[in-house]
Amino acid sequence: MIVGLVVILVFGSDKLPEIARGIARAMNTVRNATDDIKNEISKTADEHGFTEDVKQITSKIEEVKDQIEETGSIKRRF
């Protein structure tokens, strides 16, 4: 709220819609670039057969996390 007040004082209320549109465009550009990067990484991983390896590694990590959580709760009881 304070930030909004400062923005209005610095830029004026007449420039506020223009600034908001600029920020929205920038956010959309960043979001689209992020999606493009994610898609390119997924595509490359699929082409090189890394997808299955990543799934196996993720599964092992989850197993270890579950074991740690179980052990942690046991230690807290003692």
XYZ file of C-alpha atoms in Angstrom:
78
model
C 0.000 0.000 0.000
C 2.810 2.373 0.865
C 4.613 1.418 -2.329
C 1.504 2.277 -4.333
C 1.284 5.666 -2.664
C 4.942 6.382 -3.396
C 4.465 5.373 -7.046
C 1.493 7.723 -7.370
C 3.444 10.556 -5.764
C 6.520 10.028 -7.941
C 4.888 9.367 -11.316
C 1.468 10.904 -10.886
C -1.910 9.245 -11.188
C -2.147 9.952 -14.929
C 0.912 7.752 -15.650
C -0.212 4.888 -13.405
C -2.167 2.925 -16.076
C 0.756 3.218 -18.490
C 3.173 1.942 -15.844
C 0.837 -0.941 -14.965
C 0.592 -1.959 -18.638
C 4.377 -1.855 -18.949
C 4.813 -4.034 -15.879
C 2.186 -6.492 -17.159
C 3.934 -6.721 -20.545
C 7.281 -7.322 -18.855
C 5.800 -10.042 -16.640
C 4.236 -11.757 -19.666
C 7.540 -11.605 -21.526
C 9.374 -13.181 -18.596
C 6.669 -15.837 -18.177
C 6.811 -16.725 -21.887
C 10.612 -16.896 -21.823
C 10.478 -19.165 -18.776
C 7.972 -21.460 -20.490
C 10.152 -21.583 -23.608
C 13.194 -22.543 -21.548
C 11.266 -25.256 -19.678
C 9.938 -26.665 -22.952
C 13.401 -26.663 -24.528
C 14.903 -28.449 -21.517
C 12.121 -31.058 -21.554
C 12.488 -31.569 -25.300
C 16.260 -32.008 -25.032
C 15.889 -34.386 -22.081
C 13.401 -36.490 -24.045
C 15.669 -36.574 -27.097
C 18.619 -37.802 -25.048
C 16.650 -40.239 -22.891
C 17.196 -38.383 -19.632
C 13.531 -38.284 -18.685
C 13.477 -41.813 -17.273
C 16.742 -41.206 -15.401
C 15.310 -38.052 -13.837
C 12.166 -39.929 -12.770
C 14.258 -42.662 -11.123
C 16.488 -40.160 -9.326
C 13.473 -38.154 -8.164
C 11.876 -41.338 -6.845
C 15.016 -42.225 -4.870
C 15.213 -38.702 -3.449
C 11.598 -38.930 -2.287
C 12.308 -42.290 -0.612
C 15.271 -40.822 1.274
C 13.230 -37.764 2.300
C 10.479 -40.027 3.642
C 13.013 -42.058 5.634
C 14.561 -38.903 7.069
C 11.144 -37.573 8.078
C 10.304 -40.864 9.815
C 13.638 -40.882 11.644
C 13.255 -37.239 12.641
C 9.886 -37.827 14.242
C 11.264 -40.825 16.158
C 14.183 -38.769 17.489
C 11.831 -36.018 18.644
C 9.830 -38.499 20.710
C 12.910 -39.545 22.671
